[in-house]
Amino acid sequence: MFDLQEINKLRVFKSKAKRNDSFYTKSIYPGYNGFREAIIKFKGGEYREIDPKRSKFAAAIAKGLSQSGIREGSAVLYLGASHGYTASFISDIVGKQGYVFALDFAPSVVRDLVFVCEKRDNMAPLLEDANHPERYKDVVPLVDVVFQDVAQRDQLNLFLKNCGAYLKKDGFGLLALKARSVDVTRKPKEIFREVKNFFDNQQDFVVVDYRELDPFEKDHAFFVVKKK
Ligand SMILES: C[S@@+](CC[C@H](N)C(=O)[O-])C[C@H]1O[C@@H](n2cnc3c(N)ncnc32)[C@H](O)[C@@H]1O
């Protein structure tokens, strides 16, 4: 018998009894598990399991994330949505009053993403390059949350550009940083520290949470920043 409890008001749940890394969102489209994720029923609702080894967002939660800024009704711009795995759980979290603009520049993955969005009315696929935020200004409004997971050398710049163009004041930016994509020759911790120092020494954002994702995602860190 499952007994779920919400973690840190994140709208993500875990079992009270099990001491493991199983996390769930309450499905807003019961009966549909397009990623073959495990489903459990609890108090009349259906809950989908999100895997910390497959999602940096879930890995950050497994590492104790205290806040994400993603709320029921939030509008989210998700950069690097890939096939839509993590984005589909964010879609559960924001609920039917919220919206997820799920962007990726690789046609091979956006093909799958389109199918996910067909099942979820609160998600739209965008085949775009996050390096050019001006190209999607007719589609994407100002949002409450910018979520980025692109594993590119210029991750930080790309994040700042998109937050500059789309993030509301007091909105949250979530950055999954892959150190090896920035520079394979340098120690990941050195790169994490550099990015943290950057945020600490500028005026536009304040870091509200930071997690290193080892052992779920090697050489990755997760930043949550709030726009001033
Ligand atoms: C690590 S995967 C994302 C996994 C996904 N966030 C999840 O948890 O389900 C990184 C994705 O970023 C995309 N990407 C990389 N650079 C990009 C860019 N400049 N614009 C849009 N997408 C980009 C890649 O095509 C790839 O699908």
PDB file of C-alpha atoms and ligand atoms in Angstrom:
ATOM      1  CA  MET A   1       0.000   0.000   0.000  1.00  0.00           C
ATOM      2  CA  PHE A   2       1.452   3.358  -1.059  1.00  0.00           C
ATOM      3  CA  ASP A   3       1.197   6.421   1.074  1.00  0.00           C
ATOM      4  CA  LEU A   4       2.516   9.455  -0.778  1.00  0.00           C
ATOM      5  CA  GLN A   5       3.626  12.781   0.628  1.00  0.00           C
ATOM      6  CA  GLU A   6       4.569  15.962  -1.174  1.00  0.00           C
ATOM      7  CA  ILE A   7       8.220  16.999  -1.053  1.00  0.00           C
ATOM      8  CA  ASN A   8       9.001  20.645  -0.147  1.00  0.00           C
ATOM      9  CA  LYS A   9       5.814  21.963  -1.811  1.00  0.00           C
ATOM     10  CA  LEU A  10       7.311  21.017  -5.193  1.00  0.00           C
ATOM     11  CA  ARG A  11       4.143  19.174  -6.348  1.00  0.00           C
ATOM     12  CA  VAL A  12       6.404  16.114  -6.522  1.00  0.00           C
ATOM     13  CA  PHE A  13       5.659  13.189  -4.197  1.00  0.00           C
ATOM     14  CA  LYS A  14       7.446  10.296  -2.616  1.00  0.00           C
ATOM     15  CA  SER A  15       6.422   7.285  -0.619  1.00  0.00           C
ATOM     16  CA  LYS A  16       6.309   7.853   3.130  1.00  0.00           C
ATOM     17  CA  ALA A  17       7.308   4.285   3.772  1.00  0.00           C
ATOM     18  CA  LYS A  18       9.933   3.530   1.151  1.00  0.00           C
ATOM     19  CA  ARG A  19      13.413   4.900   1.777  1.00  0.00           C
ATOM     20  CA  ASN A  20      14.408   5.045  -1.848  1.00  0.00           C
ATOM     21  CA  ASP A  21      14.569   7.419  -4.755  1.00  0.00           C
ATOM     22  CA  SER A  22      11.090   6.936  -6.201  1.00  0.00           C
ATOM     23  CA  PHE A  23       9.422  10.218  -7.061  1.00  0.00           C
ATOM     24  CA  TYR A  24       6.029  10.878  -8.599  1.00  0.00           C
ATOM     25  CA  THR A  25       3.895  13.605 -10.120  1.00  0.00           C
ATOM     26  CA  LYS A  26       0.118  13.467 -10.110  1.00  0.00           C
ATOM     27  CA  SER A  27      -0.874  12.732 -13.682  1.00  0.00           C
ATOM     28  CA  ILE A  28      -3.179  15.265 -15.287  1.00  0.00           C
ATOM     29  CA  TYR A  29      -3.876  12.724 -18.049  1.00  0.00           C
ATOM     30  CA  PRO A  30      -4.608   9.477 -16.178  1.00  0.00           C
ATOM     31  CA  GLY A  31      -4.377   6.341 -18.274  1.00  0.00           C
ATOM     32  CA  TYR A  32      -1.476   7.654 -20.323  1.00  0.00           C
ATOM     33  CA  ASN A  33       2.149   6.682 -19.630  1.00  0.00           C
ATOM     34  CA  GLY A  34       3.939   7.343 -22.895  1.00  0.00           C
ATOM     35  CA  PHE A  35       7.416   6.739 -21.418  1.00  0.00           C
ATOM     36  CA  ARG A  36       6.499   3.341 -19.922  1.00  0.00           C
ATOM     37  CA  GLU A  37       6.954   4.948 -16.524  1.00  0.00           C
ATOM     38  CA  ALA A  38       5.548   3.122 -13.496  1.00  0.00           C
ATOM     39  CA  ILE A  39       2.092   4.255 -12.398  1.00  0.00           C
ATOM     40  CA  ILE A  40       0.606   4.007  -8.944  1.00  0.00           C
ATOM     41  CA  LYS A  41      -2.866   4.860  -7.688  1.00  0.00           C
ATOM     42  CA  PHE A  42      -3.276   6.873  -4.528  1.00  0.00           C
ATOM     43  CA  LYS A  43      -6.441   8.402  -3.055  1.00  0.00           C
ATOM     44  CA  GLY A  44      -8.265   8.320  -6.380  1.00  0.00           C
ATOM     45  CA  GLY A  45      -5.399   9.884  -8.366  1.00  0.00           C
ATOM     46  CA  GLU A  46      -2.851   8.383 -10.702  1.00  0.00           C
ATOM     47  CA  TYR A  47       0.827   9.125 -10.081  1.00  0.00           C
ATOM     48  CA  ARG A  48       3.660   8.732 -12.605  1.00  0.00           C
ATOM     49  CA  GLU A  49       7.156   7.815 -11.473  1.00  0.00           C
ATOM     50  CA  ILE A  50       9.978  10.115 -12.569  1.00  0.00           C
ATOM     51  CA  ASP A  51      13.458   8.609 -12.652  1.00  0.00           C
ATOM     52  CA  PRO A  52      16.377  10.654 -11.197  1.00  0.00           C
ATOM     53  CA  LYS A  53      18.744   8.778 -13.526  1.00  0.00           C
ATOM     54  CA  ARG A  54      16.785  10.007 -16.516  1.00  0.00           C
ATOM     55  CA  SER A  55      15.828  13.498 -15.401  1.00  0.00           C
ATOM     56  CA  LYS A  56      18.142  16.152 -13.940  1.00  0.00           C
ATOM     57  CA  PHE A  57      15.133  17.791 -12.335  1.00  0.00           C
ATOM     58  CA  ALA A  58      14.334  14.545 -10.472  1.00  0.00           C
ATOM     59  CA  ALA A  59      18.038  14.117  -9.645  1.00  0.00           C
ATOM     60  CA  ALA A  60      18.013  17.594  -8.058  1.00  0.00           C
ATOM     61  CA  ILE A  61      14.956  16.565  -6.010  1.00  0.00           C
ATOM     62  CA  ALA A  62      16.695  13.354  -4.942  1.00  0.00           C
ATOM     63  CA  LYS A  63      19.594  15.553  -3.821  1.00  0.00           C
ATOM     64  CA  GLY A  64      17.269  17.655  -1.644  1.00  0.00           C
ATOM     65  CA  LEU A  65      16.052  20.517  -3.858  1.00  0.00           C
ATOM     66  CA  SER A  66      14.129  22.894  -1.595  1.00  0.00           C
ATOM     67  CA  GLN A  67      12.369  25.019  -4.219  1.00  0.00           C
ATOM     68  CA  SER A  68      11.884  25.114  -7.969  1.00  0.00           C
ATOM     69  CA  GLY A  69       9.542  28.046  -8.498  1.00  0.00           C
ATOM     70  CA  ILE A  70       7.336  25.795 -10.664  1.00  0.00           C
ATOM     71  CA  ARG A  71       3.768  26.097  -9.399  1.00  0.00           C
ATOM     72  CA  GLU A  72       0.315  25.089 -10.450  1.00  0.00           C
ATOM     73  CA  GLY A  73      -0.594  27.472 -13.279  1.00  0.00           C
ATOM     74  CA  SER A  74       3.007  28.433 -14.144  1.00  0.00           C
ATOM     75  CA  ALA A  75       4.003  29.124 -17.734  1.00  0.00           C
ATOM     76  CA  VAL A  76       7.328  27.399 -18.442  1.00  0.00           C
ATOM     77  CA  LEU A  77       9.777  27.787 -21.306  1.00  0.00           C
ATOM     78  CA  TYR A  78      11.686  24.490 -21.447  1.00  0.00           C
ATOM     79  CA  LEU A  79      14.911  24.636 -23.493  1.00  0.00           C
ATOM     80  CA  GLY A  80      16.317  21.251 -24.529  1.00  0.00           C
ATOM     81  CA  ALA A  81      13.089  19.284 -24.114  1.00  0.00           C
ATOM     82  CA  SER A  82      14.375  16.361 -26.197  1.00  0.00           C
ATOM     83  CA  HIS A  83      11.714  13.587 -26.411  1.00  0.00           C
ATOM     84  CA  GLY A  84       9.744  15.342 -23.664  1.00  0.00           C
ATOM     85  CA  TYR A  85      10.474  13.043 -20.727  1.00  0.00           C
ATOM     86  CA  THR A  86      11.101  15.630 -17.984  1.00  0.00           C
ATOM     87  CA  ALA A  87       8.886  18.188 -19.722  1.00  0.00           C
ATOM     88  CA  SER A  88       5.931  15.783 -19.410  1.00  0.00           C
ATOM     89  CA  PHE A  89       6.333  15.737 -15.608  1.00  0.00           C
ATOM     90  CA  ILE A  90       6.616  19.529 -15.535  1.00  0.00           C
ATOM     91  CA  SER A  91       3.340  19.496 -17.477  1.00  0.00           C
ATOM     92  CA  ASP A  92       1.782  17.503 -14.598  1.00  0.00           C
ATOM     93  CA  ILE A  93       3.197  19.945 -12.050  1.00  0.00           C
ATOM     94  CA  VAL A  94       1.873  23.106 -13.721  1.00  0.00           C
ATOM     95  CA  GLY A  95      -1.455  21.397 -14.349  1.00  0.00           C
ATOM     96  CA  LYS A  96      -4.115  22.289 -16.878  1.00  0.00           C
ATOM     97  CA  GLN A  97      -4.029  25.984 -15.919  1.00  0.00           C
ATOM     98  CA  GLY A  98      -0.308  26.103 -16.699  1.00  0.00           C
ATOM     99  CA  TYR A  99       1.635  25.706 -19.926  1.00  0.00           C
ATOM    100  CA  VAL A 100       4.952  24.246 -21.112  1.00  0.00           C
ATOM    101  CA  PHE A 101       6.641  25.568 -24.254  1.00  0.00           C
ATOM    102  CA  ALA A 102       8.924  22.612 -25.034  1.00  0.00           C
ATOM    103  CA  LEU A 103      11.757  23.587 -27.347  1.00  0.00           C
ATOM    104  CA  ASP A 104      14.487  21.572 -29.012  1.00  0.00           C
ATOM    105  CA  PHE A 105      16.499  22.077 -32.185  1.00  0.00           C
ATOM    106  CA  ALA A 106      16.883  18.401 -33.181  1.00  0.00           C
ATOM    107  CA  PRO A 107      14.157  17.268 -35.598  1.00  0.00           C
ATOM    108  CA  SER A 108      14.737  13.604 -34.651  1.00  0.00           C
ATOM    109  CA  VAL A 109      13.617  14.197 -31.036  1.00  0.00           C
ATOM    110  CA  VAL A 110      10.968  16.810 -31.772  1.00  0.00           C
ATOM    111  CA  ARG A 111       9.163  14.148 -33.829  1.00  0.00           C
ATOM    112  CA  ASP A 112       8.583  12.208 -30.575  1.00  0.00           C
ATOM    113  CA  LEU A 113       7.901  15.395 -28.635  1.00  0.00           C
ATOM    114  CA  VAL A 114       5.021  16.187 -30.983  1.00  0.00           C
ATOM    115  CA  PHE A 115       3.292  12.941 -29.934  1.00  0.00           C
ATOM    116  CA  VAL A 116       3.717  13.801 -26.239  1.00  0.00           C
ATOM    117  CA  CYS A 117       2.216  17.248 -26.832  1.00  0.00           C
ATOM    118  CA  GLU A 118      -0.699  15.754 -28.755  1.00  0.00           C
ATOM    119  CA  LYS A 119      -1.660  13.890 -25.559  1.00  0.00           C
ATOM    120  CA  ARG A 120      -1.089  16.900 -23.308  1.00  0.00           C
ATOM    121  CA  ASP A 121      -3.106  20.024 -24.005  1.00  0.00           C
ATOM    122  CA  ASN A 122      -0.847  22.145 -21.808  1.00  0.00           C
ATOM    123  CA  MET A 123       2.324  21.478 -23.846  1.00  0.00           C
ATOM    124  CA  ALA A 124       3.472  22.754 -27.230  1.00  0.00           C
ATOM    125  CA  PRO A 125       6.520  21.563 -29.204  1.00  0.00           C
ATOM    126  CA  LEU A 126       8.870  24.127 -30.753  1.00  0.00           C
ATOM    127  CA  LEU A 127      11.529  23.137 -33.272  1.00  0.00           C
ATOM    128  CA  GLU A 128      13.894  26.038 -32.618  1.00  0.00           C
ATOM    129  CA  ASP A 129      17.464  26.863 -31.686  1.00  0.00           C
ATOM    130  CA  ALA A 130      17.686  28.328 -28.167  1.00  0.00           C
ATOM    131  CA  ASN A 131      20.568  30.461 -29.412  1.00  0.00           C
ATOM    132  CA  HIS A 132      18.037  32.632 -31.189  1.00  0.00           C
ATOM    133  CA  PRO A 133      15.340  33.650 -28.704  1.00  0.00           C
ATOM    134  CA  GLU A 134      14.096  36.322 -31.113  1.00  0.00           C
ATOM    135  CA  ARG A 135      12.857  33.576 -33.466  1.00  0.00           C
ATOM    136  CA  TYR A 136      10.124  32.395 -31.115  1.00  0.00           C
ATOM    137  CA  LYS A 137       8.922  35.734 -29.773  1.00  0.00           C
ATOM    138  CA  ASP A 138       5.639  35.439 -31.701  1.00  0.00           C
ATOM    139  CA  VAL A 139       4.825  32.148 -29.958  1.00  0.00           C
ATOM    140  CA  VAL A 140       6.293  32.363 -26.462  1.00  0.00           C
ATOM    141  CA  PRO A 141       4.981  35.007 -24.005  1.00  0.00           C
ATOM    142  CA  LEU A 142       6.730  36.185 -20.832  1.00  0.00           C
ATOM    143  CA  VAL A 143       6.948  33.130 -18.571  1.00  0.00           C
ATOM    144  CA  ASP A 144       7.167  32.334 -14.852  1.00  0.00           C
ATOM    145  CA  VAL A 145       9.946  29.786 -15.323  1.00  0.00           C
ATOM    146  CA  VAL A 146      12.773  29.195 -17.807  1.00  0.00           C
ATOM    147  CA  PHE A 147      14.099  25.639 -17.536  1.00  0.00           C
ATOM    148  CA  GLN A 148      17.248  24.752 -19.467  1.00  0.00           C
ATOM    149  CA  ASP A 149      18.963  21.413 -20.098  1.00  0.00           C
ATOM    150  CA  VAL A 150      20.913  21.693 -23.338  1.00  0.00           C
ATOM    151  CA  ALA A 151      24.434  20.350 -22.621  1.00  0.00           C
ATOM    152  CA  GLN A 152      26.193  22.926 -24.815  1.00  0.00           C
ATOM    153  CA  ARG A 153      29.488  24.772 -24.415  1.00  0.00           C
ATOM    154  CA  ASP A 154      27.792  28.165 -24.098  1.00  0.00           C
ATOM    155  CA  GLN A 155      25.023  26.965 -21.731  1.00  0.00           C
ATOM    156  CA  LEU A 156      25.244  29.942 -19.411  1.00  0.00           C
ATOM    157  CA  ASN A 157      25.031  32.539 -22.184  1.00  0.00           C
ATOM    158  CA  LEU A 158      22.109  30.771 -23.755  1.00  0.00           C
ATOM    159  CA  PHE A 159      20.320  30.663 -20.410  1.00  0.00           C
ATOM    160  CA  LEU A 160      20.920  34.373 -19.750  1.00  0.00           C
ATOM    161  CA  LYS A 161      19.734  35.337 -23.233  1.00  0.00           C
ATOM    162  CA  ASN A 162      16.476  33.433 -22.830  1.00  0.00           C
ATOM    163  CA  CYS A 163      15.882  34.630 -19.270  1.00  0.00           C
ATOM    164  CA  GLY A 164      16.516  38.167 -20.512  1.00  0.00           C
ATOM    165  CA  ALA A 165      13.989  37.770 -23.313  1.00  0.00           C
ATOM    166  CA  TYR A 166      11.239  35.724 -21.604  1.00  0.00           C
ATOM    167  CA  LEU A 167      11.489  35.540 -17.817  1.00  0.00           C
ATOM    168  CA  LYS A 168       9.135  37.738 -15.770  1.00  0.00           C
ATOM    169  CA  LYS A 169      10.424  39.769 -12.836  1.00  0.00           C
ATOM    170  CA  ASP A 170      10.420  37.466  -9.750  1.00  0.00           C
ATOM    171  CA  GLY A 171      10.347  34.480 -12.135  1.00  0.00           C
ATOM    172  CA  PHE A 172      12.621  31.460 -11.687  1.00  0.00           C
ATOM    173  CA  GLY A 173      15.389  30.159 -13.915  1.00  0.00           C
ATOM    174  CA  LEU A 174      16.381  26.486 -13.596  1.00  0.00           C
ATOM    175  CA  LEU A 175      19.717  25.590 -15.155  1.00  0.00           C
ATOM    176  CA  ALA A 176      21.021  22.026 -15.483  1.00  0.00           C
ATOM    177  CA  LEU A 177      24.716  22.611 -16.066  1.00  0.00           C
ATOM    178  CA  LYS A 178      26.858  19.918 -17.663  1.00  0.00           C
ATOM    179  CA  ALA A 179      30.486  20.713 -16.826  1.00  0.00           C
ATOM    180  CA  ARG A 180      31.952  18.414 -19.477  1.00  0.00           C
ATOM    181  CA  SER A 181      30.117  20.273 -22.213  1.00  0.00           C
ATOM    182  CA  VAL A 182      31.583  23.568 -21.037  1.00  0.00           C
ATOM    183  CA  ASP A 183      35.183  22.289 -20.936  1.00  0.00           C
ATOM    184  CA  VAL A 184      36.274  18.628 -20.772  1.00  0.00           C
ATOM    185  CA  THR A 185      39.774  19.546 -19.673  1.00  0.00           C
ATOM    186  CA  ARG A 186      38.701  21.283 -16.442  1.00  0.00           C
ATOM    187  CA  LYS A 187      37.469  19.881 -13.136  1.00  0.00           C
ATOM    188  CA  PRO A 188      33.646  19.994 -12.966  1.00  0.00           C
ATOM    189  CA  LYS A 189      33.728  21.539  -9.468  1.00  0.00           C
ATOM    190  CA  GLU A 190      35.846  24.408 -10.794  1.00  0.00           C
ATOM    191  CA  ILE A 191      33.266  25.122 -13.494  1.00  0.00           C
ATOM    192  CA  PHE A 192      30.379  24.920 -10.994  1.00  0.00           C
ATOM    193  CA  ARG A 193      32.197  27.396  -8.729  1.00  0.00           C
ATOM    194  CA  GLU A 194      32.813  29.752 -11.638  1.00  0.00           C
ATOM    195  CA  VAL A 195      29.121  29.783 -12.580  1.00  0.00           C
ATOM    196  CA  LYS A 196      28.107  30.246  -8.945  1.00  0.00           C
ATOM    197  CA  ASN A 197      30.544  33.167  -8.621  1.00  0.00           C
ATOM    198  CA  PHE A 198      29.117  34.661 -11.771  1.00  0.00           C
ATOM    199  CA  PHE A 199      25.590  34.624 -10.305  1.00  0.00           C
ATOM    200  CA  ASP A 200      26.822  35.928  -6.965  1.00  0.00           C
ATOM    201  CA  ASN A 201      28.467  38.893  -8.644  1.00  0.00           C
ATOM    202  CA  GLN A 202      25.744  40.210 -10.899  1.00  0.00           C
ATOM    203  CA  GLN A 203      22.601  42.232 -10.281  1.00  0.00           C
ATOM    204  CA  ASP A 204      19.817  40.438 -12.163  1.00  0.00           C
ATOM    205  CA  PHE A 205      19.478  37.090 -10.351  1.00  0.00           C
ATOM    206  CA  VAL A 206      19.829  35.610  -6.907  1.00  0.00           C
ATOM    207  CA  VAL A 207      20.702  31.911  -6.477  1.00  0.00           C
ATOM    208  CA  VAL A 208      17.956  30.310  -4.347  1.00  0.00           C
ATOM    209  CA  ASP A 209      19.072  26.689  -4.641  1.00  0.00           C
ATOM    210  CA  TYR A 210      22.046  24.743  -5.937  1.00  0.00           C
ATOM    211  CA  ARG A 211      22.612  20.981  -6.082  1.00  0.00           C
ATOM    212  CA  GLU A 212      25.361  18.805  -7.505  1.00  0.00           C
ATOM    213  CA  LEU A 213      23.700  15.837  -9.171  1.00  0.00           C
ATOM    214  CA  ASP A 214      26.265  13.108  -8.558  1.00  0.00           C
ATOM    215  CA  PRO A 215      25.672  10.085  -8.426  1.00  0.00           C
ATOM    216  CA  PHE A 216      22.503  10.381 -10.529  1.00  0.00           C
ATOM    217  CA  GLU A 217      24.098  12.562 -13.208  1.00  0.00           C
ATOM    218  CA  LYS A 218      27.860  12.682 -13.182  1.00  0.00           C
ATOM    219  CA  ASP A 219      29.496  16.131 -13.601  1.00  0.00           C
ATOM    220  CA  HIS A 220      26.197  18.008 -13.537  1.00  0.00           C
ATOM    221  CA  ALA A 221      24.933  20.753 -11.243  1.00  0.00           C
ATOM    222  CA  PHE A 222      21.465  22.254 -10.959  1.00  0.00           C
ATOM    223  CA  PHE A 223      20.969  25.954 -10.271  1.00  0.00           C
ATOM    224  CA  VAL A 224      17.703  27.626  -9.316  1.00  0.00           C
ATOM    225  CA  VAL A 225      17.888  31.403  -9.652  1.00  0.00           C
ATOM    226  CA  LYS A 226      15.268  34.072  -9.098  1.00  0.00           C
ATOM    227  CA  LYS A 227      15.086  37.138 -11.311  1.00  0.00           C
ATOM    228  CA  LYS A 228      15.189  40.400  -9.339  1.00  0.00           C
TER     229      LYS A 228
HETATM  230  C1  LIG B   1      20.347  16.222 -22.282  1.00  0.00           C
HETATM  231  S1  LIG B   1      19.135  16.422 -23.535  1.00  0.00           S
HETATM  232  C2  LIG B   1      17.711  16.966 -22.683  1.00  0.00           C
HETATM  233  C3  LIG B   1      16.958  15.903 -21.903  1.00  0.00           C
HETATM  234  C4  LIG B   1      15.630  16.432 -21.400  1.00  0.00           C
HETATM  235  N1  LIG B   1      15.769  17.720 -20.790  1.00  0.00           N
HETATM  236  C5  LIG B   1      14.935  15.522 -20.409  1.00  0.00           C
HETATM  237  O1  LIG B   1      15.243  15.571 -19.208  1.00  0.00           O
HETATM  238  O2  LIG B   1      14.022  14.768 -20.809  1.00  0.00           O
HETATM  239  C6  LIG B   1      19.684  17.901 -24.296  1.00  0.00           C
HETATM  240  C7  LIG B   1      18.812  18.376 -25.438  1.00  0.00           C
HETATM  241  O3  LIG B   1      19.159  19.720 -25.750  1.00  0.00           O
HETATM  242  C8  LIG B   1      18.989  19.931 -27.119  1.00  0.00           C
HETATM  243  N2  LIG B   1      19.739  21.137 -27.501  1.00  0.00           N
HETATM  244  C9  LIG B   1      21.077  21.346 -27.445  1.00  0.00           C
HETATM  245  N3  LIG B   1      21.376  22.585 -27.876  1.00  0.00           N
HETATM  246  C10 LIG B   1      20.221  23.189 -28.197  1.00  0.00           C
HETATM  247  C11 LIG B   1      19.883  24.478 -28.696  1.00  0.00           C
HETATM  248  N4  LIG B   1      20.820  25.399 -28.954  1.00  0.00           N
HETATM  249  N5  LIG B   1      18.578  24.765 -28.923  1.00  0.00           N
HETATM  250  C12 LIG B   1      17.623  23.833 -28.671  1.00  0.00           C
HETATM  251  N6  LIG B   1      17.875  22.588 -28.210  1.00  0.00           N
HETATM  252  C13 LIG B   1      19.165  22.277 -27.960  1.00  0.00           C
HETATM  253  C14 LIG B   1      19.484  18.633 -27.759  1.00  0.00           C
HETATM  254  O4  LIG B   1      18.962  18.443 -29.059  1.00  0.00           O
HETATM  255  C15 LIG B   1      18.994  17.593 -26.750  1.00  0.00           C
HETATM  256  O5  LIG B   1      17.772  17.029 -27.148  1.00  0.00           O
END
